[in-house]
Short mmCIF file of C-alpha atoms and ligand atoms in Angstrom, two decimals:
data_model
loop_
_atom_site.label_atom_id
_atom_site.label_comp_id
_atom_site.label_asym_id
_atom_site.label_seq_id
_atom_site.Cartn_x
_atom_site.Cartn_y
_atom_site.Cartn_z
CA MET P 23 -28.07 -5.42 -2.34
CA SER P 24 -25.48 -6.97 -0.03
CA ALA P 25 -26.63 -10.53 -0.68
CA SER P 26 -26.06 -10.09 -4.41
CA ALA P 27 -22.60 -8.63 -3.82
CA ASN P 28 -21.47 -12.20 -3.31
CA VAL P 29 -22.80 -13.25 -6.70
CA ASN P 30 -22.13 -10.28 -8.97
CA PRO P 31 -18.53 -9.02 -8.62
CA TYR P 32 -19.49 -5.61 -10.03
CA ILE P 33 -21.92 -4.80 -7.23
CA PRO P 34 -20.22 -2.98 -4.36
CA TYR P 35 -20.81 -3.36 -0.65
CA ARG P 36 -22.34 -0.29 0.99
CA VAL P 37 -19.93 1.17 3.52
CA LYS P 38 -20.11 4.19 5.82
CA ILE P 39 -17.21 6.56 6.33
CA ASP P 40 -16.57 6.13 10.04
CA THR P 41 -13.57 8.43 10.51
CA ILE P 42 -11.38 10.59 8.29
CA THR P 43 -7.77 11.35 9.24
CA ILE P 44 -5.85 14.08 7.45
CA GLU P 45 -2.37 12.61 7.10
CA ASN P 46 -0.15 15.39 5.76
CA ASP P 47 0.57 19.12 5.82
CA GLU P 48 -0.60 19.51 2.22
CA ARG P 49 -3.94 18.04 3.35
CA ASP P 50 -4.22 16.05 0.12
CA LEU P 51 -3.79 12.64 1.77
CA LYS P 52 -6.64 11.35 3.90
CA THR P 53 -7.19 7.98 5.54
CA PHE P 54 -10.79 6.81 5.38
CA ARG P 55 -11.92 4.24 7.93
CA LEU P 56 -14.93 2.43 6.48
CA VAL P 57 -17.47 0.25 8.24
CA PHE P 58 -19.91 -2.08 6.51
CA CYS P 59 -23.56 -0.97 6.54
CA ASP P 60 -24.57 -4.64 6.58
CA LYS P 61 -22.42 -6.30 9.25
CA THR P 62 -22.59 -9.66 7.45
CA ASP P 63 -20.61 -8.13 4.56
CA GLN P 64 -17.60 -7.58 6.87
CA ALA P 65 -16.86 -11.33 7.02
CA LYS P 66 -17.14 -11.64 3.23
CA PHE P 67 -14.46 -8.99 2.76
CA ALA P 68 -11.49 -11.10 3.91
CA HIS P 69 -8.37 -9.53 2.42
CA SER P 70 -4.64 -10.28 2.40
CA CYS P 71 -1.76 -7.81 2.64
CA GLY P 72 -1.03 -6.10 -0.69
CA GLN P 73 -4.53 -6.36 -2.13
CA PHE P 74 -6.63 -3.43 -3.32
CA ALA P 75 -10.32 -2.61 -3.64
CA MET P 76 -12.52 -0.36 -5.75
CA LEU P 77 -14.01 2.64 -3.95
CA SER P 78 -17.05 4.11 -5.68
CA ILE P 79 -19.16 7.22 -5.42
CA ALA P 80 -22.58 7.00 -7.03
CA GLY P 81 -22.77 9.21 -10.12
CA THR P 82 -19.04 9.99 -10.07
CA GLY P 83 -17.00 6.84 -10.58
CA GLU P 84 -14.86 4.13 -9.10
CA ILE P 85 -11.11 4.00 -8.33
CA PRO P 86 -8.66 1.28 -7.29
CA ILE P 87 -7.05 1.94 -3.90
CA GLY P 88 -4.66 -0.25 -1.89
CA ILE P 89 -6.00 -1.61 1.41
CA ALA P 90 -4.13 0.16 4.21
CA SER P 91 -5.46 -1.79 7.21
CA SER P 92 -4.29 -5.20 8.35
CA PRO P 93 -6.38 -8.32 7.71
CA LEU P 94 -6.33 -8.66 11.52
CA ASP P 95 -7.98 -5.25 12.05
CA LYS P 96 -11.54 -6.29 12.69
CA GLY P 97 -14.68 -4.23 12.21
CA TYR P 98 -13.33 -1.77 9.65
CA VAL P 99 -11.21 -1.36 6.50
CA GLU P 100 -8.90 1.60 5.86
CA PHE P 101 -7.73 3.34 2.69
CA THR P 102 -5.38 6.30 2.31
CA VAL P 103 -6.30 8.35 -0.73
CA LYS P 104 -4.41 11.15 -2.45
CA ARG P 105 -6.54 13.91 -3.94
CA TYR P 106 -5.60 15.00 -7.44
CA PRO P 107 -6.93 18.51 -8.15
CA THR P 108 -8.21 17.29 -11.53
CA GLY P 109 -9.06 13.79 -10.29
CA LEU P 110 -12.80 13.21 -10.35
CA VAL P 111 -13.24 10.46 -7.78
CA SER P 112 -10.35 11.31 -5.46
CA SER P 113 -11.56 14.94 -5.23
CA ALA P 114 -15.16 13.86 -4.61
CA LEU P 115 -14.03 11.46 -1.90
CA HIS P 116 -12.03 14.21 -0.20
CA GLU P 117 -15.19 16.35 -0.10
CA MET P 118 -17.10 13.65 1.79
CA THR P 119 -17.64 13.68 5.53
CA GLU P 120 -17.93 11.13 8.30
CA GLY P 121 -21.28 9.33 8.06
CA ASP P 122 -21.44 9.47 4.25
CA ILE P 123 -22.06 6.23 2.36
CA ILE P 124 -19.86 5.00 -0.49
CA GLY P 125 -19.34 1.70 -2.37
CA LEU P 126 -16.58 -0.84 -1.81
CA ARG P 127 -15.82 -3.67 -4.24
CA GLY P 128 -13.23 -6.32 -3.49
CA PRO P 129 -10.83 -7.38 -2.15
CA LEU P 130 -9.07 -7.59 -5.52
CA GLY P 131 -5.75 -8.74 -6.93
CA ASN P 132 -3.02 -10.92 -5.52
CA SER P 133 -1.08 -10.23 -2.34
CA PHE P 134 2.41 -10.34 -0.84
CA PRO P 135 3.34 -14.05 -0.45
CA LEU P 136 3.86 -13.71 3.31
CA ALA P 137 3.22 -17.39 4.06
CA ALA P 138 6.16 -18.34 1.81
CA MET P 139 8.34 -15.87 3.73
CA THR P 140 7.90 -17.36 7.18
CA GLY P 141 11.22 -17.94 8.94
CA LYS P 142 12.94 -15.30 6.79
CA ASN P 143 14.31 -11.82 7.37
CA ILE P 144 12.00 -9.18 5.91
CA LEU P 145 13.11 -5.85 4.53
CA ILE P 146 10.28 -3.37 3.84
CA ILE P 147 11.06 -0.28 1.78
CA GLY P 148 8.41 2.37 1.09
CA GLY P 149 8.33 5.85 -0.34
CA GLY P 150 5.61 8.46 -0.63
CA PHE P 151 1.97 7.46 -0.41
CA ALA P 152 2.64 4.04 -1.96
CA PHE P 153 3.47 3.11 1.64
CA THR P 154 -0.22 2.30 2.26
CA THR P 155 -0.25 -1.44 1.54
CA LEU P 156 3.12 -1.80 3.27
CA ARG P 157 1.52 -0.22 6.35
CA ALA P 158 -1.13 -2.96 6.20
CA THR P 159 1.66 -5.53 5.98
CA ILE P 160 3.66 -4.05 8.87
CA ARG P 161 0.57 -3.94 11.10
CA TYR P 162 0.00 -7.60 10.26
CA LEU P 163 3.62 -8.73 10.75
CA LEU P 164 3.92 -6.93 14.10
CA ASP P 165 0.82 -8.58 15.55
CA PRO P 166 1.92 -10.62 18.60
CA ALA P 167 0.49 -13.80 17.04
CA ILE P 168 2.39 -13.30 13.76
CA ARG P 169 5.70 -11.61 14.70
CA PRO P 170 7.41 -14.82 16.01
CA GLN P 171 6.99 -16.45 12.58
CA TYR P 172 9.60 -14.15 11.01
CA LYS P 173 13.24 -13.32 11.78
CA ASP P 174 14.50 -9.73 11.62
CA ILE P 175 12.11 -7.11 10.25
CA THR P 176 13.61 -3.88 8.93
CA ILE P 177 11.51 -0.94 7.71
CA LEU P 178 12.89 1.91 5.62
CA TYR P 179 10.34 4.60 4.83
CA GLY P 180 10.98 7.91 3.13
CA ALA P 181 8.91 11.00 2.37
CA ARG P 182 9.67 14.35 0.74
CA SER P 183 9.43 16.26 4.03
CA PRO P 184 8.46 15.63 7.67
CA GLY P 185 4.97 17.00 6.98
CA GLU P 186 4.42 14.42 4.24
CA LEU P 187 5.08 11.37 6.45
CA LEU P 188 1.99 9.15 6.75
CA TYR P 189 0.79 7.38 9.91
CA LYS P 190 3.03 9.46 12.22
CA THR P 191 1.73 7.99 15.50
CA GLU P 192 2.33 4.46 14.25
CA LEU P 193 5.82 5.32 12.97
CA ASP P 194 6.67 6.57 16.47
CA SER P 195 5.37 3.39 18.09
CA TRP P 196 7.30 1.15 15.66
CA GLN P 197 10.48 3.12 16.34
CA LYS P 198 10.08 2.43 20.07
CA ARG P 199 9.82 -1.35 19.55
CA THR P 200 12.87 -3.55 19.92
CA ASP P 201 11.59 -6.35 17.67
CA VAL P 202 11.63 -4.23 14.51
CA LYS P 203 14.21 -1.82 13.12
CA THR P 204 12.41 1.25 11.77
CA CYS P 205 14.30 3.86 9.82
CA VAL P 206 12.40 6.98 8.70
CA THR P 207 14.02 9.47 6.37
CA VAL P 208 12.98 12.68 4.58
CA ASP P 209 14.43 14.24 1.43
CA LYS P 210 14.50 17.65 3.09
CA GLY P 211 14.17 18.35 6.81
CA ASP P 212 12.77 21.36 8.64
CA PRO P 213 13.93 23.12 11.84
CA ALA P 214 11.86 20.79 14.05
CA TRP P 215 13.01 17.56 12.34
CA LYS P 216 15.54 15.62 14.43
CA GLY P 217 15.46 12.49 12.29
CA ARG P 218 17.40 11.31 9.27
CA VAL P 219 17.68 13.32 6.04
CA GLY P 220 18.54 11.52 2.80
CA LEU P 221 16.98 9.77 -0.17
CA VAL P 222 15.83 6.18 0.32
CA PRO P 223 18.50 4.56 -1.96
CA MET P 224 21.29 6.42 -0.12
CA VAL P 225 19.95 5.47 3.32
CA LEU P 226 19.58 1.87 2.15
CA LYS P 227 23.30 1.79 1.31
CA GLU P 228 24.11 3.11 4.81
CA LEU P 229 21.82 0.60 6.53
CA ALA P 230 23.19 -2.25 4.38
CA PRO P 231 20.70 -4.92 5.56
CA SER P 232 21.81 -8.49 4.92
CA SER P 233 20.25 -10.26 1.95
CA LEU P 234 20.94 -13.63 3.54
CA ASP P 235 17.70 -15.60 3.85
CA ALA P 236 15.83 -12.33 3.21
CA CYS P 237 12.96 -10.98 1.10
CA CYS P 238 12.25 -7.38 0.27
CA LEU P 239 8.84 -5.74 -0.12
CA LEU P 240 9.23 -2.50 -2.05
CA CYS P 241 6.59 0.12 -2.95
CA GLY P 242 7.14 3.69 -4.01
CA PRO P 243 7.13 6.17 -6.86
CA PRO P 244 8.81 4.92 -10.09
CA ILE P 245 11.85 7.16 -9.61
CA MET P 246 12.49 5.72 -6.14
CA LEU P 247 12.11 2.15 -7.40
CA LYS P 248 14.56 2.84 -10.25
CA PHE P 249 17.29 4.09 -7.91
CA THR P 250 16.62 1.56 -5.12
CA MET P 251 17.09 -1.53 -7.31
CA PRO P 252 20.87 -1.13 -7.90
CA PRO P 253 21.76 -0.93 -4.18
CA LEU P 254 19.44 -3.88 -3.49
CA MET P 255 21.25 -5.89 -6.18
CA GLU P 256 24.63 -4.84 -4.73
CA LEU P 257 23.48 -6.07 -1.32
CA GLY P 258 22.78 -9.44 -2.95
CA PHE P 259 18.97 -9.45 -3.12
CA ALA P 260 17.96 -11.73 -6.00
CA PRO P 261 15.36 -10.29 -8.44
CA ASP P 262 12.81 -12.91 -7.40
CA SER P 263 13.25 -12.09 -3.69
CA ILE P 264 12.09 -8.48 -4.26
CA LEU P 265 8.32 -7.99 -4.44
CA THR P 266 6.82 -4.77 -5.67
CA SER P 267 3.37 -3.45 -6.57
CA LEU P 268 2.41 -2.02 -9.98
CA GLU P 269 -0.14 0.70 -10.67
CA ARG P 270 -2.09 0.85 -13.92
CA LYS P 271 -5.32 2.52 -15.00
CA MET P 272 -8.12 0.06 -14.22
CA SER P 273 -11.79 -0.39 -14.94
CA CYS P 274 -13.25 -3.79 -14.03
CA GLY P 275 -10.53 -4.83 -11.56
CA ILE P 276 -11.25 -8.51 -12.19
CA GLY P 277 -9.42 -9.37 -15.42
CA LYS P 278 -12.35 -8.86 -17.82
CA CYS P 279 -11.95 -5.51 -19.60
CA GLY P 280 -8.28 -5.60 -20.65
CA ARG P 281 -7.66 -2.04 -19.45
CA CYS P 282 -4.70 -2.82 -17.19
CA ASN P 283 -2.68 -5.37 -19.13
CA VAL P 284 1.12 -5.47 -19.31
CA GLY P 285 1.92 -8.00 -22.03
CA ASN P 286 -0.17 -11.07 -21.26
CA LYS P 287 -0.61 -10.15 -17.59
CA TYR P 288 -3.48 -8.24 -16.04
CA VAL P 289 -2.26 -6.02 -13.22
CA CYS P 290 -5.67 -6.23 -11.52
CA LYS P 291 -5.77 -10.04 -11.49
CA ASP P 292 -2.21 -11.39 -11.88
CA GLY P 293 -0.92 -8.43 -9.80
CA PRO P 294 -0.66 -5.82 -8.47
CA VAL P 295 2.21 -7.61 -6.67
CA PHE P 296 4.97 -8.90 -8.95
CA PRO P 297 8.51 -10.14 -8.26
CA TYR P 298 11.13 -7.74 -9.62
CA ALA P 299 12.33 -10.59 -11.90
CA GLN P 300 8.96 -10.34 -13.70
CA ILE P 301 9.05 -6.54 -13.86
CA ARG P 302 12.51 -6.68 -15.39
CA GLU P 303 11.11 -9.00 -18.05
CA PHE P 304 8.33 -6.47 -18.77
CA GLU P 305 10.93 -3.71 -19.08
CA GLU P 306 13.20 -5.76 -21.35
CA LYS P 307 10.23 -6.36 -23.67
CA GLY P 308 9.44 -2.61 -23.60
CA LEU P 309 6.00 -3.21 -22.00
C1 FAD L 418 -3.65 -1.30 -7.57
C2 FAD L 418 -3.71 0.19 -7.32
C3 FAD L 418 -3.61 0.65 -6.02
C4 FAD L 418 -3.68 2.04 -5.77
N1 FAD L 418 -3.59 2.47 -4.49
C5 FAD L 418 -3.72 3.77 -4.20
C6 FAD L 418 -3.72 4.23 -2.87
O1 FAD L 418 -3.56 3.45 -1.91
N2 FAD L 418 -3.92 5.55 -2.65
C7 FAD L 418 -4.08 6.45 -3.70
O2 FAD L 418 -4.26 7.64 -3.44
N3 FAD L 418 -4.07 6.05 -4.97
C8 FAD L 418 -3.90 4.74 -5.26
N4 FAD L 418 -3.93 4.32 -6.55
C9 FAD L 418 -4.07 5.32 -7.62
C10 FAD L 418 -5.54 5.73 -7.76
O3 FAD L 418 -6.29 4.67 -8.28
C11 FAD L 418 -5.67 6.96 -8.67
O4 FAD L 418 -5.04 8.02 -8.05
C12 FAD L 418 -7.11 7.28 -8.86
O5 FAD L 418 -7.62 6.37 -9.80
C13 FAD L 418 -7.33 8.70 -9.34
O6 FAD L 418 -8.68 8.78 -9.74
P1 FAD L 418 -9.42 10.15 -10.01
O7 FAD L 418 -10.79 9.83 -10.48
O8 FAD L 418 -9.30 11.02 -8.82
O9 FAD L 418 -8.55 10.80 -11.17
P2 FAD L 418 -8.89 10.83 -12.73
O10 FAD L 418 -10.11 11.67 -12.93
O11 FAD L 418 -8.88 9.43 -13.26
O12 FAD L 418 -7.58 11.58 -13.28
C14 FAD L 418 -7.54 12.97 -13.52
C15 FAD L 418 -6.11 13.47 -13.43
O13 FAD L 418 -5.61 13.25 -12.08
C16 FAD L 418 -4.23 12.96 -12.13
N5 FAD L 418 -3.97 11.60 -11.63
C17 FAD L 418 -4.89 10.62 -11.40
N6 FAD L 418 -4.30 9.53 -10.93
C18 FAD L 418 -2.99 9.77 -10.85
C19 FAD L 418 -1.86 9.02 -10.44
N7 FAD L 418 -1.97 7.76 -9.95
N8 FAD L 418 -0.64 9.60 -10.50
C20 FAD L 418 -0.51 10.87 -10.96
N9 FAD L 418 -1.54 11.64 -11.37
C21 FAD L 418 -2.76 11.11 -11.32
C22 FAD L 418 -3.83 13.06 -13.56
O14 FAD L 418 -3.40 14.37 -13.83
C23 FAD L 418 -5.11 12.75 -14.30
O15 FAD L 418 -5.09 13.23 -15.60
C24 FAD L 418 -3.84 2.96 -6.84
C25 FAD L 418 -3.93 2.47 -8.16
C26 FAD L 418 -3.87 1.11 -8.39
C27 FAD L 418 -3.98 0.61 -9.79
S1 FES L 419 -8.99 -3.58 -14.96
FE1 FES L 419 -10.15 -4.78 -16.33
S2 FES L 419 -8.76 -6.34 -16.90
FE2 FES L 419 -7.71 -5.27 -15.32
#
């Protein structure tokens, strides 16, 4: 089965759920650490930051999910999945336990153009559970072998409440580092929360990071993206220096079925990462 996975892009790798981490108070966001049943498949699955993969459960279906682990994390791949009460595959996945076997197809799509950003300042803005592929990117950028290739790195991450923040241990460790500025904010605090309270666009205005020689990676719910663009523009970020990731319903994930197109682009193949300049074009054409 694994040998043919190389040849036929529809055949998934067999992977075992190694660990499951419940990320939030609502318990509807879980991070699945997957290990390849056939160790030779691990090397074939070489991904870049921003890519996604298809997770499949036999007899139930297949869903696209962003890759949450860094390309430098060896021996496993991680995905953080939200369970929708009426969502077939996400609910089935949340019912699974460590040791269960699922399918993994990919890596798919394009990625953040990190090589073209070397020597630049990087601003990373994430909201809600769309933070997953940004987490992969941050893990990668903060690796001791990679960090010196970039100038200032600033992270702004927001969630609805403290209990909805993902990757809490990692957030703490990033906040302790002096080579990255990490700002975590929540829409509404609770009695134990000592951190910042405020919506991402408002906190961005307060932080006012320089747009000079800078790129911005931005992922979040549509409402956050809508209200974050104007302050980014005011700070001087050009539309082609802002990279964001689109979500569309998908089937094949490899540009064959036409399910995910926006105009003449396939989100699964030409995306999911697009410069904001391109997204603005889609919007202007009503796509
Ligand atoms: C490139 C890409 C990357 C993605 N990365 C992630 C990720 O990292 N983590 C993650 O959890 N999800 C991610 N998604 C979204 C994920 O693919 C869907 O949530 C998933 O397909 C739901 O499948 P399902 O079978 O559970 O739901 P379905 O059975 O297909 O849907 C049933 C119902 O669930 C609800 N629902 C399903 N999906 C969504 C949605 N996205 N938003 C709101 N309501 C929804 C709707 O009410 C829908 O009618 C990504 C999508 C894309 C295209
Ligand atoms: S999902 Fe089939 S073309 Fe994109």
